[in-house]
CSV table of C-alpha atoms in Angstrom, one decimal:
chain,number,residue,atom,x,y,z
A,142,UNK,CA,-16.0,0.3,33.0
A,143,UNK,CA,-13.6,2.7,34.1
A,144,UNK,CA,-10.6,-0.7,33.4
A,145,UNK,CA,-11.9,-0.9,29.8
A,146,UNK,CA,-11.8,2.7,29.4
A,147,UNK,CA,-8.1,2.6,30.4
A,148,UNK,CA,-7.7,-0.2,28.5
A,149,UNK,CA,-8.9,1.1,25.2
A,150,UNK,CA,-7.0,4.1,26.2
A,151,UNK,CA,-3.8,2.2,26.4
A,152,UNK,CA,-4.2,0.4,23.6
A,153,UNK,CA,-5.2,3.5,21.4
A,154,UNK,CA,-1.6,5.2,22.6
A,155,UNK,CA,0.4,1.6,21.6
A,156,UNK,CA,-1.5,1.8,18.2
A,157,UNK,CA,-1.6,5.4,17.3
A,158,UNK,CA,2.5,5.1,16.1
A,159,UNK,CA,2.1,2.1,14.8
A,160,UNK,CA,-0.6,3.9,12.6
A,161,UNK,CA,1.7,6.3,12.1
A,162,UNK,CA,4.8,3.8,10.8
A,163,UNK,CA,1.6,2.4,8.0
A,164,UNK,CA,1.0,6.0,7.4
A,165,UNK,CA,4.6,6.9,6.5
A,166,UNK,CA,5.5,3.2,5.0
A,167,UNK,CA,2.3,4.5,2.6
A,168,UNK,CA,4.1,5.0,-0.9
A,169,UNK,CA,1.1,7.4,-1.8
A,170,UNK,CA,2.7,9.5,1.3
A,171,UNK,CA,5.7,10.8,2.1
A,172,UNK,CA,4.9,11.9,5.7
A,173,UNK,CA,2.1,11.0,8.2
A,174,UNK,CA,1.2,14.1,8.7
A,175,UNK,CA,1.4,16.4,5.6
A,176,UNK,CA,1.5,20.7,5.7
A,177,UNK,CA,-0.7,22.3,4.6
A,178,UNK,CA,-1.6,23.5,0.9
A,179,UNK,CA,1.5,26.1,0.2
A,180,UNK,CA,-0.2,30.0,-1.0
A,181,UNK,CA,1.1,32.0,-3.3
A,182,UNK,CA,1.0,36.3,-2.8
A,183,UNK,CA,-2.4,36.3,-4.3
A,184,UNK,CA,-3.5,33.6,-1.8
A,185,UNK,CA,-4.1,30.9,-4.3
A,186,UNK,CA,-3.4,27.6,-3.8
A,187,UNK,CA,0.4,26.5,-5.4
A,188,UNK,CA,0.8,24.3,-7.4
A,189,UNK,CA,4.4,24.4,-8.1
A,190,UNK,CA,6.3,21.6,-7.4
A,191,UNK,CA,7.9,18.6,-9.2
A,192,UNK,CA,5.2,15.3,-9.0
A,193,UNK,CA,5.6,11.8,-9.4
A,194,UNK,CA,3.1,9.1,-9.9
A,195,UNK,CA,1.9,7.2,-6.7
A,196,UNK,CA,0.2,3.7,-7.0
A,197,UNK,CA,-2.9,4.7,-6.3
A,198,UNK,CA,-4.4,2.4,-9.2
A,199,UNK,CA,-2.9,0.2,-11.5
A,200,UNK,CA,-5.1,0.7,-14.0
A,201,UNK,CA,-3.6,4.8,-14.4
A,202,UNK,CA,-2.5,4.0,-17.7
A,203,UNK,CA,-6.0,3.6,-19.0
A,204,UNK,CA,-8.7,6.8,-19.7
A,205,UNK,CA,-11.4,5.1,-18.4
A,206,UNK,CA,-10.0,3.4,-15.4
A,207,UNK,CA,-12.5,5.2,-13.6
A,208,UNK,CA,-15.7,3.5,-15.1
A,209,UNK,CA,-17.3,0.8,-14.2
A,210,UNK,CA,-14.8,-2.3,-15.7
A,211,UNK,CA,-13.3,0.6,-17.4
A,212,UNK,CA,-15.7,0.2,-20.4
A,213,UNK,CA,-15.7,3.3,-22.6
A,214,UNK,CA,-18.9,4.2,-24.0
A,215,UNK,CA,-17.5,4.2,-27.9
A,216,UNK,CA,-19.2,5.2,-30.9
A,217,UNK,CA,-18.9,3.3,-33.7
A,218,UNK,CA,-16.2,5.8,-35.4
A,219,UNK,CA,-14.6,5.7,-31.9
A,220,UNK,CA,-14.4,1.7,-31.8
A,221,UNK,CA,-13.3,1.6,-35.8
A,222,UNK,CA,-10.4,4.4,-34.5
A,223,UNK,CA,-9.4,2.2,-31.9
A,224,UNK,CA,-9.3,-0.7,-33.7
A,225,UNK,CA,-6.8,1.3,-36.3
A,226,UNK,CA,-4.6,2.5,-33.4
A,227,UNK,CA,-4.1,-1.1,-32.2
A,228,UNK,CA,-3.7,-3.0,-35.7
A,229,UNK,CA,-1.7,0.1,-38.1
A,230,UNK,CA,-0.1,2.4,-35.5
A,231,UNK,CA,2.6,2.9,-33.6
A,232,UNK,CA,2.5,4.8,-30.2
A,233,UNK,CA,2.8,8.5,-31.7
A,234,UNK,CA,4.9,8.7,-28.2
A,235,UNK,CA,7.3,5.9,-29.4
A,236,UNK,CA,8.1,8.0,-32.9
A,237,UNK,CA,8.8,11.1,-30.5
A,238,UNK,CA,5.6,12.7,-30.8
A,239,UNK,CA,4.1,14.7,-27.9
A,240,UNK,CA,1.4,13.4,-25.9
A,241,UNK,CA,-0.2,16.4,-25.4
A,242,UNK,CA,-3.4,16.2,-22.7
A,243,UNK,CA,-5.2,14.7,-21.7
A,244,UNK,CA,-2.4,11.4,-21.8
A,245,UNK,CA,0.1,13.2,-20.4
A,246,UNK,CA,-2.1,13.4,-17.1
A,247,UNK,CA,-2.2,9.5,-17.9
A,248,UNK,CA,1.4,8.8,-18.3
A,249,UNK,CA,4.0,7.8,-15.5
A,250,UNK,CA,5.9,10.4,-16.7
A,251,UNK,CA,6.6,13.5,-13.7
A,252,UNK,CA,6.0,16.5,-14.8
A,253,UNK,CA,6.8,20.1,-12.7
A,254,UNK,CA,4.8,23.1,-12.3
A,255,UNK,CA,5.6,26.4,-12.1
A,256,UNK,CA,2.6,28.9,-11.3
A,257,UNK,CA,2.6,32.5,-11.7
A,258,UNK,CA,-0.2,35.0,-11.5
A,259,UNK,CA,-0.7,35.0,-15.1
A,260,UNK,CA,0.7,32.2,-16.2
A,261,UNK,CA,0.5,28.1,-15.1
A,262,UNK,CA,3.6,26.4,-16.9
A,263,UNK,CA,3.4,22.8,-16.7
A,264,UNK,CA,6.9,21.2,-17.9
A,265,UNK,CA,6.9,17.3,-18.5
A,266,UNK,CA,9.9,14.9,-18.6
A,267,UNK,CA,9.7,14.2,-22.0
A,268,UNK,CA,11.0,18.0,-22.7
A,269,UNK,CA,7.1,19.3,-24.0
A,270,UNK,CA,5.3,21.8,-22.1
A,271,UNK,CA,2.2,23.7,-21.7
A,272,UNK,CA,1.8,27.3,-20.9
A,273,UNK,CA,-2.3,28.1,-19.4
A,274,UNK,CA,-3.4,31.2,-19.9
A,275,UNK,CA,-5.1,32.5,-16.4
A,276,UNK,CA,-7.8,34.3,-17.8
A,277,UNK,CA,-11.8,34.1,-16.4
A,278,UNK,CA,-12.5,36.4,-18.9
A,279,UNK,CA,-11.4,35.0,-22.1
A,280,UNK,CA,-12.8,32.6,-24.6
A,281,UNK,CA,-12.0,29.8,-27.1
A,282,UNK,CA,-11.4,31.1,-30.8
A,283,UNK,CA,-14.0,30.5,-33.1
A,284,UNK,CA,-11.3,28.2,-35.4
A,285,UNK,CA,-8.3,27.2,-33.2
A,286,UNK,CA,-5.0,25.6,-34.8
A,287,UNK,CA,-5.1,21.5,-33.5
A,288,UNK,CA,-2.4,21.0,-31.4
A,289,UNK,CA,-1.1,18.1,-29.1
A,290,UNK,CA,-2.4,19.8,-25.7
A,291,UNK,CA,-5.1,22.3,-27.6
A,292,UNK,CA,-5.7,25.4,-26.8
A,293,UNK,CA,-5.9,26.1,-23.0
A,294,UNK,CA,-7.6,28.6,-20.9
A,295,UNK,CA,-7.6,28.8,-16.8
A,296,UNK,CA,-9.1,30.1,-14.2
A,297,UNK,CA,-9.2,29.7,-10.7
A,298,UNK,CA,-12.8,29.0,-8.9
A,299,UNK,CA,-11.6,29.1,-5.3
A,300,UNK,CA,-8.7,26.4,-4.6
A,301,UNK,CA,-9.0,24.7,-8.3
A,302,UNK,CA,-7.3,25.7,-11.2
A,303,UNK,CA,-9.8,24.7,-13.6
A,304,UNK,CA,-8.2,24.2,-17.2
A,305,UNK,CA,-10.1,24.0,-20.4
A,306,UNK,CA,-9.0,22.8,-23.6
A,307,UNK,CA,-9.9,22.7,-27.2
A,308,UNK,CA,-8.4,22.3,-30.7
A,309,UNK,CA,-7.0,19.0,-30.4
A,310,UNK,CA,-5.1,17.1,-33.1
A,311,UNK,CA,-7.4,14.2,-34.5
A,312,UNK,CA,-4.1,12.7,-36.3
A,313,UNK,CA,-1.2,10.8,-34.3
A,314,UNK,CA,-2.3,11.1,-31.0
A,315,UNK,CA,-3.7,8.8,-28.5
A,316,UNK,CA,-5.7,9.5,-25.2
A,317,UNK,CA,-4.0,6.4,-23.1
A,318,UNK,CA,-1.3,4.5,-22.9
A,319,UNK,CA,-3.5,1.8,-24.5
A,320,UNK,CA,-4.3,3.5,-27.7
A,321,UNK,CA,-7.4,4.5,-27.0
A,322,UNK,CA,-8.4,7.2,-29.5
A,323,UNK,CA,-9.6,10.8,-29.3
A,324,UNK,CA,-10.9,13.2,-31.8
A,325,UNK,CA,-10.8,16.7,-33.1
A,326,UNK,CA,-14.3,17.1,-31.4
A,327,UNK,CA,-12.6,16.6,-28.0
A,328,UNK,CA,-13.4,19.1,-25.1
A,329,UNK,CA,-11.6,18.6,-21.8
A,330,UNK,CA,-11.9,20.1,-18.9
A,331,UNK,CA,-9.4,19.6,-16.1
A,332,UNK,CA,-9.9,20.9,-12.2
A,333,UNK,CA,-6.5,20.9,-10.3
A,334,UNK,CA,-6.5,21.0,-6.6
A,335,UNK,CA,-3.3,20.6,-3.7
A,336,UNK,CA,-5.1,19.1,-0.7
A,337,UNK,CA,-1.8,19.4,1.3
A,338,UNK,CA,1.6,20.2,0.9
A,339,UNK,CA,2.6,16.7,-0.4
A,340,UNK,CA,-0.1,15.8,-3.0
A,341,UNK,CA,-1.5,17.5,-6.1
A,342,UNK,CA,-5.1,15.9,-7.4
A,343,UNK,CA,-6.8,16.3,-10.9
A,344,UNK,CA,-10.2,16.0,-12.2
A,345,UNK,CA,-10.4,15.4,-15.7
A,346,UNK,CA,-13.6,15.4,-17.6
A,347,UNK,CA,-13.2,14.3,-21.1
A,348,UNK,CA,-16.2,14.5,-23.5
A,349,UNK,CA,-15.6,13.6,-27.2
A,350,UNK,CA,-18.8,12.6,-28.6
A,351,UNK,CA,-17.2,12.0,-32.3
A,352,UNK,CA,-15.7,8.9,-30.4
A,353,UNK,CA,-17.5,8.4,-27.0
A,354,UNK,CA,-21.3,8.2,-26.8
A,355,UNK,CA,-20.8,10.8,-23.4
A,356,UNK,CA,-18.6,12.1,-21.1
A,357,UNK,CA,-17.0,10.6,-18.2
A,358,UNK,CA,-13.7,11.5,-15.8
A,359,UNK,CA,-10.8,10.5,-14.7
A,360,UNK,CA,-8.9,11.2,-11.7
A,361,UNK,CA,-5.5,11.0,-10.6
A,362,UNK,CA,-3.3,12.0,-7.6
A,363,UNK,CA,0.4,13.0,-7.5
A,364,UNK,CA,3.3,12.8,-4.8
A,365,UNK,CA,5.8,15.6,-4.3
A,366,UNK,CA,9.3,15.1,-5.4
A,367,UNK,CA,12.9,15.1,-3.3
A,368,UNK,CA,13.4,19.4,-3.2
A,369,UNK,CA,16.1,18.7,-5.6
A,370,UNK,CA,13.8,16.8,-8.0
A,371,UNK,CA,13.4,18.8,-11.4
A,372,UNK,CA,12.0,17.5,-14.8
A,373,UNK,CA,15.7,17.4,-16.8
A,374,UNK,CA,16.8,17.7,-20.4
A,375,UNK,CA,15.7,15.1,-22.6
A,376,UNK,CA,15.9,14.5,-26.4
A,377,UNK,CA,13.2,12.2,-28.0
A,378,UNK,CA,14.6,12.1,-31.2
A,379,UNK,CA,18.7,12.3,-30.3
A,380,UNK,CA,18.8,8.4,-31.2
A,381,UNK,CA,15.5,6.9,-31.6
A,382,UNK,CA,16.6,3.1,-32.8
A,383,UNK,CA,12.9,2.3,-31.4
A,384,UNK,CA,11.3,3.6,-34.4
A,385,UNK,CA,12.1,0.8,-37.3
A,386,UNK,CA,11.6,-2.0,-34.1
A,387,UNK,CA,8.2,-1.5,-32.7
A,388,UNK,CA,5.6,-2.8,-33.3
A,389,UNK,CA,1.8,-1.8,-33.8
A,390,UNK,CA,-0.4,-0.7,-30.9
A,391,UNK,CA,0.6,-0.7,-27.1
A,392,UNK,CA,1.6,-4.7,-26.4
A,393,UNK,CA,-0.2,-7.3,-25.2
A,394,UNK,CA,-2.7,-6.6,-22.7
A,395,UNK,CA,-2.9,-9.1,-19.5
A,396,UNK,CA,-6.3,-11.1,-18.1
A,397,UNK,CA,-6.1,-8.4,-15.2
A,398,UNK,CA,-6.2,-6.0,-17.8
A,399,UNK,CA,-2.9,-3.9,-17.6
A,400,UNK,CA,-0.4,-4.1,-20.1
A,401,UNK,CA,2.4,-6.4,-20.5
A,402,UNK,CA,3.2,-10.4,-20.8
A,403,UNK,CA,1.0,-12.6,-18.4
A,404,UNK,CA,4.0,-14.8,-17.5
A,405,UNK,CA,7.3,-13.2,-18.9
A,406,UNK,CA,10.1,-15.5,-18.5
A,407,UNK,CA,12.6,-15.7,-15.8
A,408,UNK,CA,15.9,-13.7,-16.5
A,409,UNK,CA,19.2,-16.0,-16.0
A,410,UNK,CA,20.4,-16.2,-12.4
A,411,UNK,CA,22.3,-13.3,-11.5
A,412,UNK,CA,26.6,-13.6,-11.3
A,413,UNK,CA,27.4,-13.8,-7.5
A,414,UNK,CA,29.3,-10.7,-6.9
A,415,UNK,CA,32.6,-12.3,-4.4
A,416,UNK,CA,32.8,-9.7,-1.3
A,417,UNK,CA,36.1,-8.2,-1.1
A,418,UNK,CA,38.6,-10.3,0.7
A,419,UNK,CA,39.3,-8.9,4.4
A,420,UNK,CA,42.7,-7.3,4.9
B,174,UNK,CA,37.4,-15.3,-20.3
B,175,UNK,CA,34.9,-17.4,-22.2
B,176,UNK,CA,32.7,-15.6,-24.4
B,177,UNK,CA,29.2,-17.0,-24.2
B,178,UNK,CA,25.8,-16.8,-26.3
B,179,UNK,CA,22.7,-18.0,-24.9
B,180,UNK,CA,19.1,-18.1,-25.3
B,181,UNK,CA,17.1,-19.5,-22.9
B,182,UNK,CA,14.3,-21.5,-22.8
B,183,UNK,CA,11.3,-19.5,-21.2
B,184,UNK,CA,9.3,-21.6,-18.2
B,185,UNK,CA,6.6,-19.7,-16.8
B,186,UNK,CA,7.1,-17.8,-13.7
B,187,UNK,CA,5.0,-14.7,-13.0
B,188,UNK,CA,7.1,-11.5,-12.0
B,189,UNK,CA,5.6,-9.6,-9.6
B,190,UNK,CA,4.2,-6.4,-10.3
B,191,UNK,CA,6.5,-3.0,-10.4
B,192,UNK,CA,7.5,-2.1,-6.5
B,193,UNK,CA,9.7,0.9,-6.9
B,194,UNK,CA,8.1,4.0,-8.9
B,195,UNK,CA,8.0,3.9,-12.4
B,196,UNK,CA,9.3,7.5,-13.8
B,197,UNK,CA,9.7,7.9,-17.8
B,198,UNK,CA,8.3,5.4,-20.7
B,199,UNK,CA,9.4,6.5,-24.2
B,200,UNK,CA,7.4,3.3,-25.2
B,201,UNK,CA,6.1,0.2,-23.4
B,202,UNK,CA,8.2,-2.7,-23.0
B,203,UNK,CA,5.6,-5.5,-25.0
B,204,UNK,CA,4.9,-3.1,-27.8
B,205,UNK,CA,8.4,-3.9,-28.3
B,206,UNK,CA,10.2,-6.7,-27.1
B,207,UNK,CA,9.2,-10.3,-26.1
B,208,UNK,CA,8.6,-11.1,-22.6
B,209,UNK,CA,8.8,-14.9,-23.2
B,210,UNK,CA,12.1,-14.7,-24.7
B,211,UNK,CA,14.7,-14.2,-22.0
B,212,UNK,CA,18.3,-14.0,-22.8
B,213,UNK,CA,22.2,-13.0,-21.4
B,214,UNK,CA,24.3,-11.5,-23.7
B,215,UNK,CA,27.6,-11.9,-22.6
B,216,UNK,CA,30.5,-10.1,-24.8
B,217,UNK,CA,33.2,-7.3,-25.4
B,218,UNK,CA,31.7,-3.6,-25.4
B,219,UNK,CA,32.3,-2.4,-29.0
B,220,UNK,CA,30.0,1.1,-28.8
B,221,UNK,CA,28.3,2.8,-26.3
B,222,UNK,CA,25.4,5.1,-27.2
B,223,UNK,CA,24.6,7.4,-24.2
B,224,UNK,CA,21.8,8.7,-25.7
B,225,UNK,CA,17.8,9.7,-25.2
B,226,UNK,CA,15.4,8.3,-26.2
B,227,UNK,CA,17.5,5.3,-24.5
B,228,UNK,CA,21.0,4.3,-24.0
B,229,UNK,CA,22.5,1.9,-26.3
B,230,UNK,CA,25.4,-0.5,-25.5
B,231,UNK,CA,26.9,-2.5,-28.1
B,232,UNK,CA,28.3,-6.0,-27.7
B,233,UNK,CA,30.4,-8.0,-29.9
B,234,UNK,CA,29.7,-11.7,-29.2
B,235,UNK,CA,31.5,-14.2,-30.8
B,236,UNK,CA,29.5,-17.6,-31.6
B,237,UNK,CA,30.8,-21.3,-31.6
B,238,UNK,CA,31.8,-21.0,-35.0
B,239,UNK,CA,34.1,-18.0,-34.8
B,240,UNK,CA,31.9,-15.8,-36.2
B,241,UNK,CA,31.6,-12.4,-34.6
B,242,UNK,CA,27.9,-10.8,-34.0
B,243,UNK,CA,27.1,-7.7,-32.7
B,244,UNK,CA,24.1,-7.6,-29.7
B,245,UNK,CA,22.4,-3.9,-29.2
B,246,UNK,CA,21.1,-3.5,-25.6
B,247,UNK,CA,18.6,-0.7,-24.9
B,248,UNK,CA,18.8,0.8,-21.3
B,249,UNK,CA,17.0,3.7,-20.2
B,250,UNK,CA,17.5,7.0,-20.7
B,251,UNK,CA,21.0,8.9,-19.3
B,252,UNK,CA,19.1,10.4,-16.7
B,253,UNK,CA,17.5,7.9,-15.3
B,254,UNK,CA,20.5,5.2,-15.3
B,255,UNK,CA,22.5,8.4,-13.4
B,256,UNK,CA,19.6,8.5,-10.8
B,257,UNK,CA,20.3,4.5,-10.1
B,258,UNK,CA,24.3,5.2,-10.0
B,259,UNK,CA,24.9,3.9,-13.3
B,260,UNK,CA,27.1,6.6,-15.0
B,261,UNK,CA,28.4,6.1,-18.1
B,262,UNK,CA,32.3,6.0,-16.5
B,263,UNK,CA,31.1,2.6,-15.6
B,264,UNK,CA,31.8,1.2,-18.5
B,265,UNK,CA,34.5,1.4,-21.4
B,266,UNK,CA,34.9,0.2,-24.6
B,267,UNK,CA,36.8,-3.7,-24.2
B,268,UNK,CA,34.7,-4.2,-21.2
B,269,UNK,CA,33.4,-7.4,-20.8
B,270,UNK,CA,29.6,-7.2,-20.2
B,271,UNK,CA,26.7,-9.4,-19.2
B,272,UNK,CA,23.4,-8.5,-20.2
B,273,UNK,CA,20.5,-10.4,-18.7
B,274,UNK,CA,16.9,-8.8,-20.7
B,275,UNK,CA,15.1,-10.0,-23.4
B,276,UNK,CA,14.7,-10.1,-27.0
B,277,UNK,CA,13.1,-7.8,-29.4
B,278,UNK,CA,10.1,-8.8,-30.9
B,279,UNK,CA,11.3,-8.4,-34.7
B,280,UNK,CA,13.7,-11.0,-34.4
B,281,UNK,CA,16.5,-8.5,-34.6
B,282,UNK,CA,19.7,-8.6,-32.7
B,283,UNK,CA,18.3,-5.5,-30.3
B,284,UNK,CA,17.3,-6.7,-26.4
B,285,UNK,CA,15.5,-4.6,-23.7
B,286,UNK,CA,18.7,-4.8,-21.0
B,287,UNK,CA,16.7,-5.7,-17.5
B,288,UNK,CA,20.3,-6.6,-16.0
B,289,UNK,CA,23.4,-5.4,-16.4
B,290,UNK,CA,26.1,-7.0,-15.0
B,291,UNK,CA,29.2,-4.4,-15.1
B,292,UNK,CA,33.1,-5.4,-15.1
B,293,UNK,CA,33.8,-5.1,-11.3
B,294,UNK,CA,30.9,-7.2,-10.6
B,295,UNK,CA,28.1,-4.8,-9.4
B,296,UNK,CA,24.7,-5.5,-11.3
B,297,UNK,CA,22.7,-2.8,-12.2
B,298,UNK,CA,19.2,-1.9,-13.7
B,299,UNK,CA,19.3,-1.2,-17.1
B,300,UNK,CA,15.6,-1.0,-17.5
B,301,UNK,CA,13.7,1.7,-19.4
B,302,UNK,CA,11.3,2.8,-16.1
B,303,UNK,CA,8.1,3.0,-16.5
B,304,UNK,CA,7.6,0.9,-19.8
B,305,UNK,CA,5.7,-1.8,-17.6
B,306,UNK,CA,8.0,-4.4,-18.4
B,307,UNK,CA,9.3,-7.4,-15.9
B,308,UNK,CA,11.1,-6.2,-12.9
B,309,UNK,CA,14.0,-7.7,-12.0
B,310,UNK,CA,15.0,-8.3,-7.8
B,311,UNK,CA,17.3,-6.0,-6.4
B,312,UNK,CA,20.6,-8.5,-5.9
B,313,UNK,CA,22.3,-7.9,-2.5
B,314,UNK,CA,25.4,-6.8,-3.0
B,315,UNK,CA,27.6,-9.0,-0.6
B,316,UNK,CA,29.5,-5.0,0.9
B,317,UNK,CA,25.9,-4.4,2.3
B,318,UNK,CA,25.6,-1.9,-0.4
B,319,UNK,CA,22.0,-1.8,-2.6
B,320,UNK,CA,22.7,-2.0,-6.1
């Protein structure tokens, strides 16, 4: 007993940095042991930080990856709406229109946040940004002006910046990267959490019963950045040639259900590069 | 040197799926350009467009009759070509290029650049990231260096 207790012993100390060399080869980590979640003075969690997308799902670029085969549950206005944004539109992204939320928690795109007491700014890559109100106390107007990320209020309940939104546009937006649609009727409600010092996590409820016959989440985890990492300048419509070549909807959609060609072709061999002759 | 114009013939190889992580997508690759339509573009650099939504080099390719046309490549966005080491001092006007990608759905002269072969031989990623198109193998470079 006491040999197989040594034994297991042993083989638990060869193992244990092997565990840790899969921990730290995990792309969805940067360390094997991450900090803890950084405070702010008021002892909140902090958000700030510059994030990037992990691989935690492949499916990231859909709203509903999170349902069973991701069906959404579609009206019959939302399945006519979708059916219009994959036959006679172009990706509102594609013409240099913001993506507003929720899509932009959908995206690939990084974004950086940068939390004060009273204020949550969340500054995305494609040069948009959304300023949340930290306010328990207020409410939604009784008539809000649409907009791309509607109008947000937050508050904190414990560790989660909880953000809700309202007022969405109902015009030249999508919710996903795979033109599903969303309405004016939208209500989303988004919980934000740092688990530790290297990952921020969101819990988005999305209930738009215009379009969808109920609600349903989505959840998504980002990695921290390089400490020099920082969304930078960017200027949709500087030279947008895109425009007069796209086509409708977001592309062909693969058997496994992401988007893109089943079998693109092979690019031509690549030109030997000759090593530098030795002096 | 020769100047070449070629479309190949696609046979049907899967790529594997994107390994490094994706960053910035003004659009995605197949709602654009044709993934069973590979082709190298091989020419003189006429115009360079160093520009967001996407970079934009120009090549002037001269076919077997004489005639000279002019190839647009779309690459991805300044930033993100920087962030690989492709600056735009790489390149200048007269260079000869070789762009590996493929063709623009429309039928237009405009091709998503995957490759980008520059004049002192390195081979860099043009691609737009994060547009879920093909990914293209890192080559070796034979210095040791990753390119």
């Amino acid at each position: 007993m006491k040999t197989f207790f040594l034994a297991t012993g042993a083989l638990a100390l060869l193992l244990s940095p092997l565990g840790a060399l899969c921990q730290q080869n995990d792309p969805n980590s940067k360390t094997a042991k991450p900090g803890p979640t950084p405070r702010t003075a008021d002892r909140h969690a902090d958000l700030t930080g510059y994030w990037k997308s992990t691989r935690d799902s492949k499916f990231f670029w859909h709203i509903g990856k999170d349902l069973p085969d991701r069906n959404l549950p579609f009206t019959p206005a939302g399945e006519a709406a979708l059916k219009h944004n994959q036959t006679a539109t172009k990706d509102p992204e594609s013409l240099c229109i913001i993506g507003g939320a929720p899509r932009h928690n959908v995206t690939m795109m990084p974004f950086e946040i940068l939390q004060g007491t009273r204020k949550v700014a969340f500054l995305y890559g494609d040069g948009s940004y959304r300023l949340i109100p930290i306010d328990p106390q207020r409410k939604h107007s009784e008539d809000p002006d649409p907009a791309f990320f509607g109008e947000e209020i937050g508050r904190w309940e414990g560790d989660t910046l909880v953000i809700d939104s309202v007022g969405f546009k109902d015009e030249k937006i999508w919710i996903d990267e795979y033109a599903n649609p969303m309405s004016d009727a939208l209500h989303v409600v988004e919980r934000w959490t740092r688990p530790d010092a290297e990952h921020i996590h969101v819990e988005t409820l999305i209930d738009d019963r215009k379009f969808y016959t109920k609600s349903f989440t989505y959840s998504r985890t980002w990695i921290t950045g390089e400490p020099d990492d920082q969304v930078r300048e960017f200027s949709c419509s500087e030279n947008n040639v895109d425009e007069q070549h796209l086509g409708f909807g977001p592309g062909p959609v693969r058997k496994d259900g992401t988007i893109g060609y089943e079998d693109p072709a092979p690019l031509p061999p690549p030109i030997p590069r000759s090593p530098a002759p030795k002096e | 040197m020769k100047i070449k114009f070629g479309v190949l013939v696609a046979p049907v190889v899967g790529f594997a799926l994107a390994t490094a992580l994706p960053l910035l997508a003004h659009h995605s690759f197949s709602a654009q350009f044709d993934g069973s339509k590979a082709i190298r573009v091989q020419g003189t650099l006429a115009k360079i467009e160093w520009t967001n939504p996407h970079t934009y080099f120009y090549i002037d390719v001269k076919d077997e009759a004489g005639v000279v046309l002019r190839w647009g490549c779309e690459a991805g966005a300044p930033a993100a070509l920087s962030r690989r080491g492709f600056k735009r001092g790489d390149l200048k006007l007269g260079d000869t290029v070789i762009v590996d990608g493929y063709r623009a759905k429309d039928g237009s002269r405009l091709m998503d650049a995957r490759r980008v072969t520059l004049p002192d031989g390195r081979i860099v990623s043009g691609a737009s990231e994060g547009d879920g198109g093909p990914q293209v193998p890192q080559v070796p470079d034979p210095a040791g260096k990753k390119q």
